[in-house]
CSV table of C-alpha atoms and ligand atoms in Angstrom, one decimal:
chain,number,residue,atom,x,y,z
A,1139,MET,CA,-24.8,-8.8,3.6
A,1140,HIS,CA,-26.3,-11.5,1.1
A,1141,LEU,CA,-29.9,-11.5,2.4
A,1142,SER,CA,-31.8,-7.9,2.4
A,1143,PRO,CA,-34.6,-7.2,5.3
A,1144,HIS,CA,-36.5,-7.5,2.6
A,1145,SER,CA,-35.4,-10.9,2.0
A,1146,LEU,CA,-35.5,-11.3,5.3
A,1147,GLN,CA,-39.1,-10.2,6.0
A,1148,GLN,CA,-40.4,-12.9,3.2
A,1149,ILE,CA,-38.6,-15.9,4.9
A,1150,ASP,CA,-40.6,-18.1,7.3
A,1151,ASP,CA,-40.8,-21.6,8.3
A,1152,ALA,CA,-43.2,-22.2,5.6
A,1153,TYR,CA,-40.7,-21.2,2.6
A,1154,LEU,CA,-37.8,-23.4,4.5
A,1155,GLN,CA,-40.3,-26.1,4.0
A,1156,SER,CA,-40.9,-25.4,0.5
A,1157,LEU,CA,-37.1,-25.7,-0.5
A,1158,ASP,CA,-35.5,-28.4,-1.5
A,1159,PRO,CA,-32.3,-29.5,0.1
A,1160,GLU,CA,-29.6,-27.9,-2.6
A,1161,ALA,CA,-31.5,-24.9,-2.0
A,1162,LEU,CA,-31.7,-25.0,1.7
A,1163,ARG,CA,-28.1,-25.4,1.7
A,1164,GLY,CA,-27.7,-23.2,-0.4
A,1165,LEU,CA,-29.5,-20.6,1.9
A,1166,SER,CA,-27.5,-21.7,5.3
A,1167,LEU,CA,-24.5,-21.2,3.5
A,1168,ARG,CA,-25.8,-17.2,3.1
A,1169,LEU,CA,-27.1,-17.1,6.3
A,1170,LEU,CA,-24.3,-18.4,7.8
A,1171,ALA,CA,-22.2,-16.0,6.4
A,1172,ASP,CA,-24.9,-12.9,7.1
A,1173,LEU,CA,-25.1,-14.0,10.7
A,1174,LYS,CA,-20.9,-14.2,11.3
A,1175,GLU,CA,-20.2,-10.4,9.5
A,1176,ALA,CA,-24.1,-9.2,11.5
A,1177,TRP,CA,-21.3,-10.6,15.3
A,1178,ASP,CA,-18.1,-9.0,13.6
A,1179,ARG,CA,-20.1,-5.7,13.9
A,1180,LEU,CA,-21.3,-6.7,17.3
A,1181,ASN,CA,-17.8,-7.0,18.5
A,1182,GLN,CA,-16.5,-3.9,16.7
A,1183,GLY,CA,-14.4,-2.1,19.0
A,1184,PRO,CA,-10.8,-0.6,19.3
A,1185,ALA,CA,-9.4,-3.8,21.3
A,1186,ASN,CA,-10.4,-6.3,18.8
A,1187,SER,CA,-9.1,-6.6,15.3
A,1188,SER,CA,-12.3,-7.3,13.4
A,1189,ARG,CA,-12.0,-3.0,13.6
A,1190,PRO,CA,-9.7,-1.1,10.8
A,1191,PRO,CA,-6.9,0.1,13.0
A,1192,SER,CA,-7.5,3.2,12.4
A,1193,SER,CA,-10.6,3.1,14.7
A,1194,ARG,CA,-8.2,4.4,17.9
A,1195,ALA,CA,-7.6,8.0,16.4
A,1196,PRO,CA,-3.4,8.5,16.2
A,1197,TRP,CA,-3.4,11.5,17.9
A,1198,GLU,CA,-4.8,9.5,21.2
A,1199,ARG,CA,-2.2,7.9,24.1
A,1200,LYS,CA,-1.2,4.2,23.1
A,1201,GLY,CA,-2.8,1.9,25.4
A,1202,GLY,CA,-5.6,3.5,26.7
A,1203,ALA,CA,-9.1,2.6,27.6
A,1204,PRO,CA,-11.4,2.3,24.5
A,1205,ASP,CA,-12.6,5.9,24.4
A,1206,ALA,CA,-16.8,5.7,24.6
A,1207,GLU,CA,-17.3,9.2,25.1
A,1208,ALA,CA,-15.1,9.8,21.6
A,1209,ASP,CA,-17.5,7.6,20.3
A,1210,ALA,CA,-19.9,9.8,21.2
A,1211,ASP,CA,-18.8,12.5,20.5
A,1212,ALA,CA,-18.3,11.6,17.2
A,1213,ILE,CA,-22.0,10.9,17.0
A,1214,ALA,CA,-22.8,14.2,18.2
A,1215,ALA,CA,-20.6,15.5,15.4
A,1216,VAL,CA,-22.8,14.5,12.4
A,1217,GLY,CA,-23.8,17.2,11.7
A,1218,ASP,CA,-21.0,19.3,10.9
A,1219,GLY,CA,-20.9,21.7,11.3
A,1220,ALA,CA,-19.1,24.2,8.1
A,1221,ALA,CA,-22.4,23.8,8.0
A,1222,LYS,CA,-25.1,26.8,8.4
A,1223,PRO,CA,-28.3,27.4,10.4
A,1224,ASP,CA,-30.6,27.2,7.6
A,1225,GLU,CA,-28.9,24.9,5.5
A,1226,THR,CA,-30.2,21.4,5.1
A,1227,THR,CA,-28.0,18.4,6.4
A,1228,PRO,CA,-29.2,14.6,6.6
A,1229,ALA,CA,-31.3,13.7,9.3
A,1230,GLU,CA,-28.8,12.6,12.2
A,1231,ALA,CA,-28.9,10.1,15.3
A,1232,PRO,CA,-29.4,11.7,18.2
A,1233,PRO,CA,-25.8,12.4,20.5
A,1234,ALA,CA,-26.0,9.9,23.1
A,1235,GLU,CA,-25.7,12.6,25.6
A,1236,ALA,CA,-26.6,15.7,27.4
A,1237,PRO,CA,-27.6,17.7,23.2
A,1238,PRO,CA,-26.2,21.2,22.7
A,1239,ALA,CA,-28.8,23.4,23.1
A,1240,ARG,CA,-29.4,23.6,19.1
A,1241,LYS,CA,-27.0,21.8,16.3
A,1242,PRO,CA,-26.6,23.3,13.0
A,1243,GLY,CA,-27.9,21.3,10.0
A,1244,LYS,CA,-31.8,20.3,9.7
A,1245,GLN,CA,-33.7,19.9,12.8
A,1246,PRO,CA,-35.2,16.6,13.4
A,1247,GLY,CA,-39.1,16.9,12.8
A,1248,ALA,CA,-38.1,20.1,10.6
A,1249,PRO,CA,-39.5,19.7,6.8
A,1250,GLY,CA,-37.1,18.9,4.6
A,1251,ILE,CA,-36.5,20.8,1.1
A,1252,GLY,CA,-37.5,18.1,-1.8
A,1253,ARG,CA,-35.9,18.2,-5.3
A,1254,THR,CA,-37.6,20.1,-7.5
A,1255,GLN,CA,-35.0,19.7,-10.4
A,1256,ILE,CA,-35.6,16.9,-12.7
A,1257,PHE,CA,-33.3,16.6,-15.8
A,1258,ALA,CA,-33.6,14.7,-18.7
A,1259,ALA,CA,-31.7,11.7,-18.6
A,1260,GLN,CA,-28.6,10.8,-21.0
A,1261,GLU,CA,-28.6,7.6,-20.0
A,1262,THR,CA,-30.6,4.9,-18.5
A,1263,GLN,CA,-29.1,2.0,-16.2
A,1264,ALA,CA,-31.1,-0.6,-14.3
A,1265,HIS,CA,-29.8,-2.5,-12.5
A,1266,TYR,CA,-31.3,-6.4,-11.8
A,1267,PRO,CA,-31.2,-8.7,-9.3
A,1268,ASP,CA,-29.3,-11.8,-10.8
A,1269,ARG,CA,-29.9,-14.7,-8.4
A,1270,CYS,CA,-32.2,-15.6,-6.1
A,1271,ALA,CA,-31.9,-14.5,-1.9
A,1272,GLY,CA,-33.9,-17.9,-0.7
A,1273,CYS,CA,-33.1,-20.6,-2.8
A,1274,GLY,CA,-30.3,-19.1,-5.2
A,1275,ALA,CA,-31.7,-20.1,-8.7
A,1276,PRO,CA,-31.1,-17.7,-11.4
A,1277,LEU,CA,-33.3,-15.1,-12.0
A,1278,GLU,CA,-34.5,-14.0,-15.1
A,1279,PRO,CA,-33.9,-10.3,-16.0
A,1280,GLY,CA,-36.4,-10.2,-18.8
A,1281,ALA,CA,-39.4,-11.3,-16.0
A,1282,ALA,CA,-37.7,-8.3,-13.4
A,1283,VAL,CA,-40.0,-5.7,-12.5
A,1284,ALA,CA,-39.1,-2.2,-11.4
A,1285,TYR,CA,-39.5,-1.0,-8.1
A,1286,THR,CA,-38.0,1.9,-7.2
A,1287,GLY,CA,-35.0,4.3,-8.6
A,1288,PHE,CA,-33.7,7.8,-8.4
A,1289,GLN,CA,-32.0,10.5,-11.1
A,1290,ALA,CA,-27.7,11.1,-10.7
A,1291,VAL,CA,-25.9,13.6,-11.9
A,1292,ASP,CA,-22.6,13.5,-12.7
A,1293,VAL,CA,-19.6,14.9,-15.1
A,1294,ARG,CA,-18.6,13.6,-18.0
A,1295,TRP,CA,-14.3,13.6,-18.8
A,1296,GLY,CA,-13.8,15.0,-22.4
A,1297,ASP,CA,-10.8,13.3,-24.4
A,1298,PRO,CA,-7.5,14.8,-25.7
A,1299,ALA,CA,-9.8,15.4,-29.0
A,1300,ARG,CA,-12.5,17.3,-27.3
A,1301,PRO,CA,-11.7,18.4,-24.3
A,1302,GLY,CA,-14.1,19.4,-21.5
A,1303,LEU,CA,-16.9,18.1,-18.7
A,1304,THR,CA,-20.3,17.4,-19.7
A,1305,LEU,CA,-23.4,17.2,-17.2
A,1306,TRP,CA,-24.3,13.4,-17.0
A,1307,VAL,CA,-27.4,12.4,-15.6
A,1308,VAL,CA,-28.4,8.9,-15.2
A,1309,ASP,CA,-32.0,7.2,-14.2
A,1310,HIS,CA,-31.1,4.5,-12.3
A,1311,ARG,CA,-33.5,2.1,-12.0
A,1312,TYR,CA,-34.2,-0.8,-9.4
A,1313,TYR,CA,-35.6,-4.1,-10.0
A,1314,GLU,CA,-37.2,-7.2,-8.5
A,1315,GLY,CA,-37.4,-10.8,-9.7
A,1316,HIS,CA,-39.8,-13.0,-8.6
A,1317,CYS,CA,-38.7,-16.5,-8.2
A,1318,ARG,CA,-40.4,-19.9,-9.3
A,1319,CYS,CA,-40.4,-20.7,-5.3
A,1320,GLY,CA,-42.0,-17.3,-3.9
A,1321,HIS,CA,-39.4,-15.5,-3.3
A,1322,VAL,CA,-38.7,-11.8,-4.3
A,1323,THR,CA,-35.4,-10.3,-4.4
A,1324,ARG,CA,-34.8,-6.7,-4.7
A,1325,ALA,CA,-32.0,-5.6,-6.3
A,1326,VAL,CA,-30.3,-2.3,-4.2
A,1327,ALA,CA,-27.9,0.1,-4.4
A,1328,GLY,CA,-24.4,-0.9,-3.2
A,1329,HIS,CA,-23.1,1.2,0.7
A,1330,GLY,CA,-19.3,1.1,1.4
A,1331,VAL,CA,-17.9,0.1,5.1
A,1332,VAL,CA,-17.2,3.6,6.5
A,1333,ASP,CA,-13.8,4.6,9.3
A,1334,PRO,CA,-15.0,4.4,13.0
A,1335,LEU,CA,-13.4,7.9,13.2
A,1336,LEU,CA,-16.0,9.7,10.2
A,1337,ALA,CA,-19.0,8.5,12.8
A,1338,GLY,CA,-21.8,8.9,10.8
A,1339,ILE,CA,-21.0,9.6,7.3
A,1340,GLU,CA,-22.7,6.5,5.0
A,1341,LEU,CA,-20.7,5.8,1.5
A,1342,ASN,CA,-23.8,5.2,-0.6
A,1343,GLU,CA,-25.0,4.8,-4.2
A,1344,TRP,CA,-28.0,6.1,-4.1
A,1345,ARG,CA,-26.6,9.4,-3.8
A,1346,LEU,CA,-27.7,12.5,-6.5
A,1347,VAL,CA,-24.2,13.8,-6.7
A,1348,GLY,CA,-22.4,10.7,-8.9
A,1349,PRO,CA,-18.7,9.9,-7.9
A,1350,GLY,CA,-17.3,12.7,-10.7
A,1351,LEU,CA,-19.2,15.2,-9.6
A,1352,ALA,CA,-18.7,15.1,-6.0
A,1353,ALA,CA,-14.9,15.2,-7.4
A,1354,LEU,CA,-15.6,18.3,-8.8
A,1355,ILE,CA,-17.1,19.8,-5.4
A,1356,VAL,CA,-14.5,18.4,-3.3
A,1357,ALA,CA,-11.9,20.2,-5.8
A,1358,LEU,CA,-13.8,23.6,-5.4
A,1359,ALA,CA,-13.4,22.9,-2.0
A,1360,LEU,CA,-10.4,22.2,-0.9
A,1361,ARG,CA,-7.7,22.9,-3.6
A,1362,LEU,CA,-10.0,26.3,-4.8
A,1363,ARG,CA,-11.0,27.0,-1.1
A,1364,LEU,CA,-14.2,27.3,-1.8
A,1365,SER,CA,-17.1,28.2,0.7
A,1366,ARG,CA,-20.1,25.7,0.6
A,1367,ALA,CA,-22.2,28.4,-0.2
A,1368,ARG,CA,-19.6,29.6,-3.1
A,1369,ILE,CA,-19.4,25.7,-4.4
A,1370,GLN,CA,-23.7,26.0,-4.5
A,1371,GLU,CA,-23.5,29.5,-6.8
A,1372,PHE,CA,-20.8,28.3,-9.1
A,1373,LEU,CA,-22.9,25.4,-9.8
A,1374,GLY,CA,-26.2,27.3,-10.5
A,1375,ASP,CA,-24.3,29.7,-12.4
A,1376,TRP,CA,-22.1,27.8,-14.9
A,1377,LEU,CA,-23.6,24.1,-14.6
A,1378,GLY,CA,-27.7,25.2,-14.4
A,1379,LEU,CA,-27.1,22.8,-11.2
A,1380,ASP,CA,-29.4,23.8,-8.4
A,1381,LEU,CA,-28.0,21.9,-5.6
A,1382,SER,CA,-28.5,22.2,-1.5
A,1383,ILE,CA,-25.5,23.1,0.6
A,1384,GLY,CA,-26.6,20.2,2.8
A,1385,THR,CA,-25.7,18.0,-0.2
A,1386,ILE,CA,-22.4,19.8,-1.3
A,1387,HIS,CA,-21.7,19.1,2.7
A,1388,GLN,CA,-22.5,15.7,2.5
A,1389,THR,CA,-20.9,15.2,-0.3
A,1390,ILE,CA,-17.8,16.2,0.8
A,1391,HIS,CA,-17.8,14.3,3.6
A,1392,GLU,CA,-18.6,11.1,1.9
A,1393,ALA,CA,-15.6,11.9,-0.5
A,1394,SER,CA,-13.7,11.6,2.9
A,1395,ALA,CA,-15.4,8.9,3.9
A,1396,ALA,CA,-14.0,7.2,0.4
A,1397,VAL,CA,-10.2,7.8,0.7
A,1398,ALA,CA,-10.0,7.2,4.6
A,1399,PRO,CA,-9.1,3.7,4.4
A,1400,VAL,CA,-5.6,5.5,1.9
A,1401,GLU,CA,-4.4,6.7,5.8
A,1402,ASP,CA,-2.7,3.3,6.0
A,1403,GLU,CA,-0.9,2.8,2.7
A,1404,LEU,CA,0.4,6.6,3.6
A,1405,ILE,CA,1.9,6.2,7.3
A,1406,GLN,CA,3.6,3.7,5.3
A,1407,ALA,CA,4.9,5.6,3.1
A,1408,VAL,CA,6.2,7.9,5.8
A,1409,LEU,CA,8.0,5.1,7.8
A,1410,ALA,CA,9.6,3.8,5.2
A,1411,SER,CA,11.7,7.5,3.3
A,1412,ASP,CA,14.4,8.4,4.5
A,1413,LEU,CA,13.9,12.3,5.3
A,1414,LEU,CA,11.0,13.5,6.6
A,1415,HIS,CA,10.3,17.0,6.9
A,1416,ALA,CA,7.9,17.6,10.1
A,1417,ASP,CA,5.8,20.7,10.9
A,1418,GLU,CA,3.0,21.7,12.8
A,1419,THR,CA,0.6,25.3,12.4
A,1420,PRO,CA,-2.9,26.3,14.1
A,1421,TRP,CA,-5.7,24.8,13.7
A,1422,PRO,CA,-9.0,26.0,15.1
A,1423,GLU,CA,-11.4,23.4,16.1
A,1424,HIS,CA,-15.0,25.1,16.8
A,1425,ASP,CA,-13.7,26.8,20.5
A,1426,GLN,CA,-10.5,25.3,20.6
A,1427,THR,CA,-7.1,26.0,19.0
A,1428,LEU,CA,-5.5,22.6,17.7
A,1429,TRP,CA,-3.1,22.5,15.2
A,1430,LEU,CA,-2.6,21.3,11.5
A,1431,TRP,CA,-0.3,18.9,10.9
A,1432,VAL,CA,1.9,17.6,8.2
A,1433,PHE,CA,4.3,14.5,7.3
A,1434,ARG,CA,6.6,15.2,4.1
A,1435,SER,CA,8.8,13.0,2.4
A,1436,LEU,CA,9.5,12.9,-1.5
A,1437,THR,CA,6.1,10.8,-2.0
A,1438,VAL,CA,3.8,11.7,0.4
A,1439,THR,CA,1.8,14.3,2.0
A,1440,LEU,CA,0.0,13.7,5.1
A,1441,TYR,CA,-1.8,15.6,7.5
A,1442,TYR,CA,-3.4,15.7,10.7
A,1443,VAL,CA,-5.4,17.7,13.2
A,1444,ALA,CA,-4.6,17.2,16.4
A,1445,GLY,CA,-3.1,18.8,19.5
A,1446,ARG,CA,0.2,19.9,19.9
A,1447,GLY,CA,1.3,16.8,22.4
A,1448,LYS,CA,3.8,14.3,21.2
A,1449,GLU,CA,1.0,11.6,20.9
A,1450,LEU,CA,0.3,11.9,17.8
A,1451,LEU,CA,4.3,11.9,16.8
A,1452,GLU,CA,4.7,8.7,18.8
A,1453,ASN,CA,1.7,7.2,17.0
A,1454,VAL,CA,2.6,8.3,13.2
A,1455,LEU,CA,6.2,7.6,14.1
A,1456,ASP,CA,6.5,4.3,15.7
A,1457,GLY,CA,9.3,2.3,14.0
A,1458,PHE,CA,10.8,5.9,11.4
A,1459,THR,CA,14.7,5.1,11.2
A,1460,GLY,CA,15.1,8.2,8.9
A,1461,TRP,CA,16.5,11.8,9.6
A,1462,LEU,CA,13.3,14.1,10.8
A,1463,MET,CA,13.5,17.5,10.3
A,1464,SER,CA,11.4,19.9,12.5
A,1465,ASP,CA,11.2,23.2,13.9
A,1466,GLY,CA,12.1,23.3,17.4
A,1467,TRP,CA,9.5,22.5,19.2
A,1468,ALA,CA,9.2,20.3,22.8
A,1469,SER,CA,7.5,17.4,20.9
A,1470,TYR,CA,10.2,16.7,18.5
A,1471,ARG,CA,12.9,16.5,20.6
A,1472,HIS,CA,13.0,12.6,22.1
A,1473,TYR,CA,13.3,11.7,18.2
A,1474,PRO,CA,16.8,10.6,17.7
A,1475,HIS,CA,17.6,11.1,14.0
A,1476,ARG,CA,16.5,14.9,13.7
A,1477,LEU,CA,17.4,17.9,12.1
A,1478,ARG,CA,16.5,21.2,12.3
A,1479,CYS,CA,15.6,23.6,10.2
A,1480,TRP,CA,18.5,26.9,10.1
A,1481,ALA,CA,16.0,29.2,8.3
A,1482,HIS,CA,14.0,30.2,11.9
A,1483,LEU,CA,17.4,30.2,13.9
A,1484,ILE,CA,18.8,32.9,10.9
A,1485,ARG,CA,15.5,34.4,11.2
A,1486,LYS,CA,16.1,35.0,14.5
A,1487,ALA,CA,19.6,35.7,15.0
A,1488,ARG,CA,19.1,38.6,12.2
A,1489,GLY,CA,16.8,40.1,14.2
A,1490,LEU,CA,18.9,40.1,17.4
A,1491,ALA,CA,21.7,41.4,15.2
A,1492,GLN,CA,19.8,44.3,15.0
A,1493,SER,CA,18.2,44.8,18.3
A,1494,LEU,CA,19.3,48.3,19.7
A,1495,ASP,CA,20.1,45.6,23.6
A,1496,ARG,CA,24.3,45.8,23.2
A,1497,GLU,CA,24.4,42.1,24.3
A,1498,ALA,CA,21.7,40.8,22.0
A,1499,ARG,CA,23.7,42.6,19.3
A,1500,ALA,CA,26.4,41.1,20.0
A,1501,PHE,CA,25.4,37.7,19.6
A,1502,GLY,CA,23.1,37.6,17.1
A,1503,GLN,CA,26.0,38.6,15.5
A,1504,HIS,CA,28.1,35.8,16.3
A,1505,VAL,CA,25.8,33.4,15.7
A,1506,LEU,CA,24.5,35.2,12.2
A,1507,GLU,CA,27.9,35.2,11.3
A,1508,THR,CA,29.4,31.5,12.6
A,1509,LEU,CA,26.1,29.9,10.4
A,1510,ASN,CA,26.5,31.8,7.2
A,1511,ALA,CA,29.8,30.7,7.2
A,1512,LEU,CA,29.4,26.7,8.2
A,1513,MET,CA,26.4,27.6,5.8
A,1514,ALA,CA,28.3,28.6,2.7
A,1515,ALA,CA,30.5,25.6,3.7
A,1516,VAL,CA,27.6,22.9,3.5
A,1517,TYR,CA,27.3,24.0,0.0
A,1518,ALA,CA,30.2,23.7,-1.0
A,1519,ALA,CA,30.6,20.0,0.8
A,1520,ARG,CA,27.5,19.7,-1.8
A,1521,GLU,CA,29.3,20.0,-5.3
A,1522,GLY,CA,32.7,17.5,-3.6
A,1523,PRO,CA,33.6,16.0,-0.8
A,1524,PRO,CA,35.5,18.5,1.7
A,1525,SER,CA,39.5,17.0,2.6
A,1526,VAL,CA,38.5,17.4,6.3
A,1527,ASP,CA,34.8,16.7,7.5
A,1528,LEU,CA,33.4,19.6,8.1
A,1529,PRO,CA,32.9,18.9,12.3
A,1530,THR,CA,36.5,18.8,12.4
A,1531,GLN,CA,37.2,21.9,10.2
A,1532,TYR,CA,34.7,23.5,12.0
A,1533,ALA,CA,35.6,22.7,15.3
A,1534,PRO,CA,37.3,26.1,16.8
A,1535,GLN,CA,34.2,28.2,15.5
A,1536,LEU,CA,31.4,25.3,16.7
A,1537,ALA,CA,33.6,25.7,20.2
A,1538,ALA,CA,33.2,29.8,20.2
A,1539,LEU,CA,29.2,29.3,19.4
A,1540,ARG,CA,29.1,27.0,21.7
A,1541,THR,CA,31.1,29.4,24.5
A,1542,ALA,CA,29.1,32.6,23.9
A,1543,CYS,CA,25.6,30.6,24.1
A,1544,GLU,CA,26.8,29.0,27.3
A,1545,ALA,CA,27.8,33.0,28.5
A,1546,TYR,CA,24.7,34.7,26.9
A,1547,GLN,CA,21.8,31.8,28.1
A,1548,GLY,CA,22.1,33.9,31.4
A,1549,SER,CA,21.6,37.2,30.0
A,1550,THR,CA,18.3,39.5,31.4
A,1551,HIS,CA,17.6,40.4,27.9
A,1552,GLN,CA,15.2,38.0,26.6
A,1553,LYS,CA,15.2,36.7,23.3
A,1554,THR,CA,19.2,36.6,23.6
A,1555,HIS,CA,18.6,33.9,26.8
A,1556,ALA,CA,16.1,32.1,24.5
A,1557,LEU,CA,18.2,31.4,21.5
A,1558,ALA,CA,21.8,30.7,23.4
A,1559,VAL,CA,18.9,27.9,25.5
A,1560,GLU,CA,17.5,26.9,21.7
A,1561,LEU,CA,21.2,26.4,20.3
A,1562,LEU,CA,22.4,24.4,23.3
A,1563,ASN,CA,19.0,22.2,23.8
A,1564,ASP,CA,19.2,21.6,20.4
A,1565,TRP,CA,22.8,21.3,19.7
A,1566,GLU,CA,23.8,18.1,17.8
A,1567,ALA,CA,20.2,18.1,15.6
A,1568,ILE,CA,21.0,21.6,14.3
A,1569,PHE,CA,24.5,20.6,13.6
A,1570,GLN,CA,23.9,17.1,12.4
A,1571,VAL,CA,23.9,18.3,8.6
A,1572,LEU,CA,27.7,19.0,8.7
A,1573,SER,CA,28.3,15.8,9.0
A,1574,HIS,CA,25.6,15.1,6.2
A,1575,PRO,CA,26.0,18.0,4.3
A,1576,GLU,CA,24.0,16.4,1.9
A,1577,LEU,CA,20.8,17.0,4.0
A,1578,PRO,CA,18.4,20.1,3.9
A,1579,LEU,CA,19.3,23.0,6.0
A,1580,THR,CA,15.6,24.3,5.9
A,1581,ASN,CA,11.8,23.1,6.2
A,1582,ASN,CA,11.0,24.6,3.7
A,1583,ASP,CA,9.3,21.5,2.1
A,1584,ALA,CA,6.6,21.0,5.2
A,1585,GLU,CA,6.0,24.6,5.2
A,1586,ARG,CA,5.3,25.2,1.7
A,1587,ALA,CA,2.9,22.4,2.1
A,1588,LEU,CA,1.2,24.5,4.9
A,1589,ARG,CA,1.0,27.1,3.4
A,1590,HIS,CA,-2.3,26.9,0.8
A,1591,TRP,CA,-4.4,25.4,4.2
A,1592,VAL,CA,-3.2,28.4,6.1
A,1593,ILE,CA,-5.8,30.1,3.5
A,1594,LEU,CA,-8.0,27.8,3.9
A,1595,ARG,CA,-7.7,28.3,7.2
A,1596,GLN,CA,-8.0,32.0,7.4
A,1597,LEU,CA,-11.2,31.5,4.4
A,1598,SER,CA,-13.2,29.5,6.6
A,1599,SER,CA,-12.2,29.6,10.3
A,1600,GLY,CA,-11.5,25.9,10.7
A,1601,THR,CA,-13.6,23.5,10.8
A,1602,ARG,CA,-16.1,23.1,13.5
A,1603,THR,CA,-16.2,19.1,15.2
A,1604,PRO,CA,-13.6,16.3,15.2
A,1605,VAL,CA,-15.0,14.6,11.9
A,1606,GLY,CA,-14.5,18.0,9.9
A,1607,SER,CA,-11.4,18.5,11.2
A,1608,ARG,CA,-11.0,14.8,10.0
A,1609,VAL,CA,-12.1,15.3,6.7
A,1610,VAL,CA,-9.8,18.4,5.7
A,1611,ALA,CA,-7.0,16.1,6.9
A,1612,LEU,CA,-7.6,13.6,4.7
A,1613,LEU,CA,-8.9,14.8,1.8
A,1614,ALA,CA,-5.8,17.4,1.7
A,1615,SER,CA,-3.5,14.3,2.7
A,1616,VAL,CA,-4.9,12.4,-0.7
A,1617,ILE,CA,-4.8,15.8,-2.9
A,1618,ASP,CA,-1.4,16.5,-2.0
A,1619,THR,CA,0.6,12.7,-2.3
A,1620,CYS,CA,-1.2,12.8,-5.8
A,1621,ARG,CA,-0.4,16.3,-7.2
A,1622,GLN,CA,3.1,15.5,-5.3
A,1623,ARG,CA,3.4,12.1,-7.6
A,1624,GLY,CA,2.2,14.0,-10.8
A,1625,HIS,CA,-1.4,12.6,-10.8
A,1626,THR,CA,-4.2,15.0,-10.7
A,1627,PRO,CA,-6.4,13.8,-7.8
A,1628,TRP,CA,-9.8,14.0,-9.0
A,1629,ARG,CA,-9.8,10.8,-11.6
A,1630,TYR,CA,-8.5,9.4,-8.7
A,1631,LEU,CA,-10.8,10.4,-5.6
A,1632,GLU,CA,-14.1,9.5,-9.1
A,1633,ARG,CA,-12.5,5.9,-9.1
A,1634,ALA,CA,-12.5,5.8,-4.9
A,1635,ILE,CA,-16.0,7.5,-4.5
A,1636,ALA,CA,-17.4,5.2,-7.1
A,1637,ASP,CA,-15.2,1.8,-6.0
A,1638,ARG,CA,-16.4,2.2,-2.3
A,1639,ARG,CA,-19.8,3.5,-2.5
A,1640,ALA,CA,-20.5,0.0,-3.9
A,1641,GLY,CA,-18.6,-1.7,-1.3
A,1642,LEU,CA,-15.4,-2.1,-3.6
A,1643,PRO,CA,-11.9,-2.0,-1.8
A,1644,LEU,CA,-10.3,0.9,-2.5
A,1645,ALA,CA,-7.6,1.7,-5.1
A,1646,PRO,CA,-4.1,2.3,-3.8
A,1647,LEU,CA,-2.9,5.9,-4.4
A,1648,PRO,CA,-1.4,6.6,-8.2
A,1649,GLN,CA,3.0,6.0,-7.8
B,1758,LIG,ZN1,-36.4,-18.8,-5.0
């Protein structure tokens, strides 16, 4: 937007009459651009292209009606609840429908806690308007007058010679310039456009927490898995910085909004991969159990918190033609190019082989011996190609195993029956690796990626709202993808927050 409300208030009939034709044409162009942008915002909806594609969540069914209810939920969820009832959160939009009895966070109308900590700033940054928003004439900084300002606290990184972090305080001053035409133009803090699925989060330069400090807070919360209260304690004890829990919480949410556009890039990288590991683990969100999904290839790790149905897979993997390694969960079954993790099967077979039930013991032993022999053959084939391909070479063993499965699928021993059925149902995916011994035998890659977040889940009991879940999934994706590519996520995050607060596009992830 070219014209702020402050500028628009000053523009009236008399002012327009006073402008010369050239200035009037310039103003018309700016007004036209603003009007078009305003209309585009009014027309935003999941069904039209003026909104980013991510406005419909990947876990929603395709072709469904635009979900007004979900929007209302997202708005209601603004005061996300990793928040504790006693914390200060920013003013929130009221929910569209029957509000819950009492939301966590600051209650509307309750007195806020003003900031009392003021530092001696190391630096002052002046923000001047460079052109008159009315007539377009250039403005002289010298004649501008400061009209507002705020203090930001950031961290400065050292260099290899003097490593370390320094707390860096900046006084921001915003100036207004008086033009000869009579218009007063104010420099204003930048702001960014936020993904609709993160409704209620704002990206704004007017922030106490600078981009580097914001990245540090995200690192403490998600990489070191500290609670908001522990982060507050750490910043106070080690940096002498008093931040409210609400500010810490808001900072983490804003960081996630900053990197949200990265999702498209991550999905493209997932789709372009030859081999993808997928896995899922339970993730509580308020009173329901959802799943934390991970999709991990050689160069990308992408997380979602969603239901366990196949909608997410269908949406995210639409057009994927590589190999998909997964567990035996039914949602994966429709996918043609599939591999199964043998570690799970071997664990189950070993369990049966140690059973007191005679049938279970016999079947478990048979499965275990066959899988072990085949696994040794796969390892050997990786060293050098076998003279006869493995499916042909091991045809008798495979046939014998199949016969055993068919015999034992009627077993009254529950786990024996279950393993026999699982092997038969997923036969092709399980033994695909014999034709392609270079492919992996286990899903360890995905399971290792989830392990970090499983510990976070245990410490935090999951998330409280859809927005909170999306915040975790987005930041987790960025952190793990950067690390996987051998880059520290924190410098990228710092830059992403600074750029997006200023209304600039998000930089691509480090390659
Ligand atoms: Zn002017």
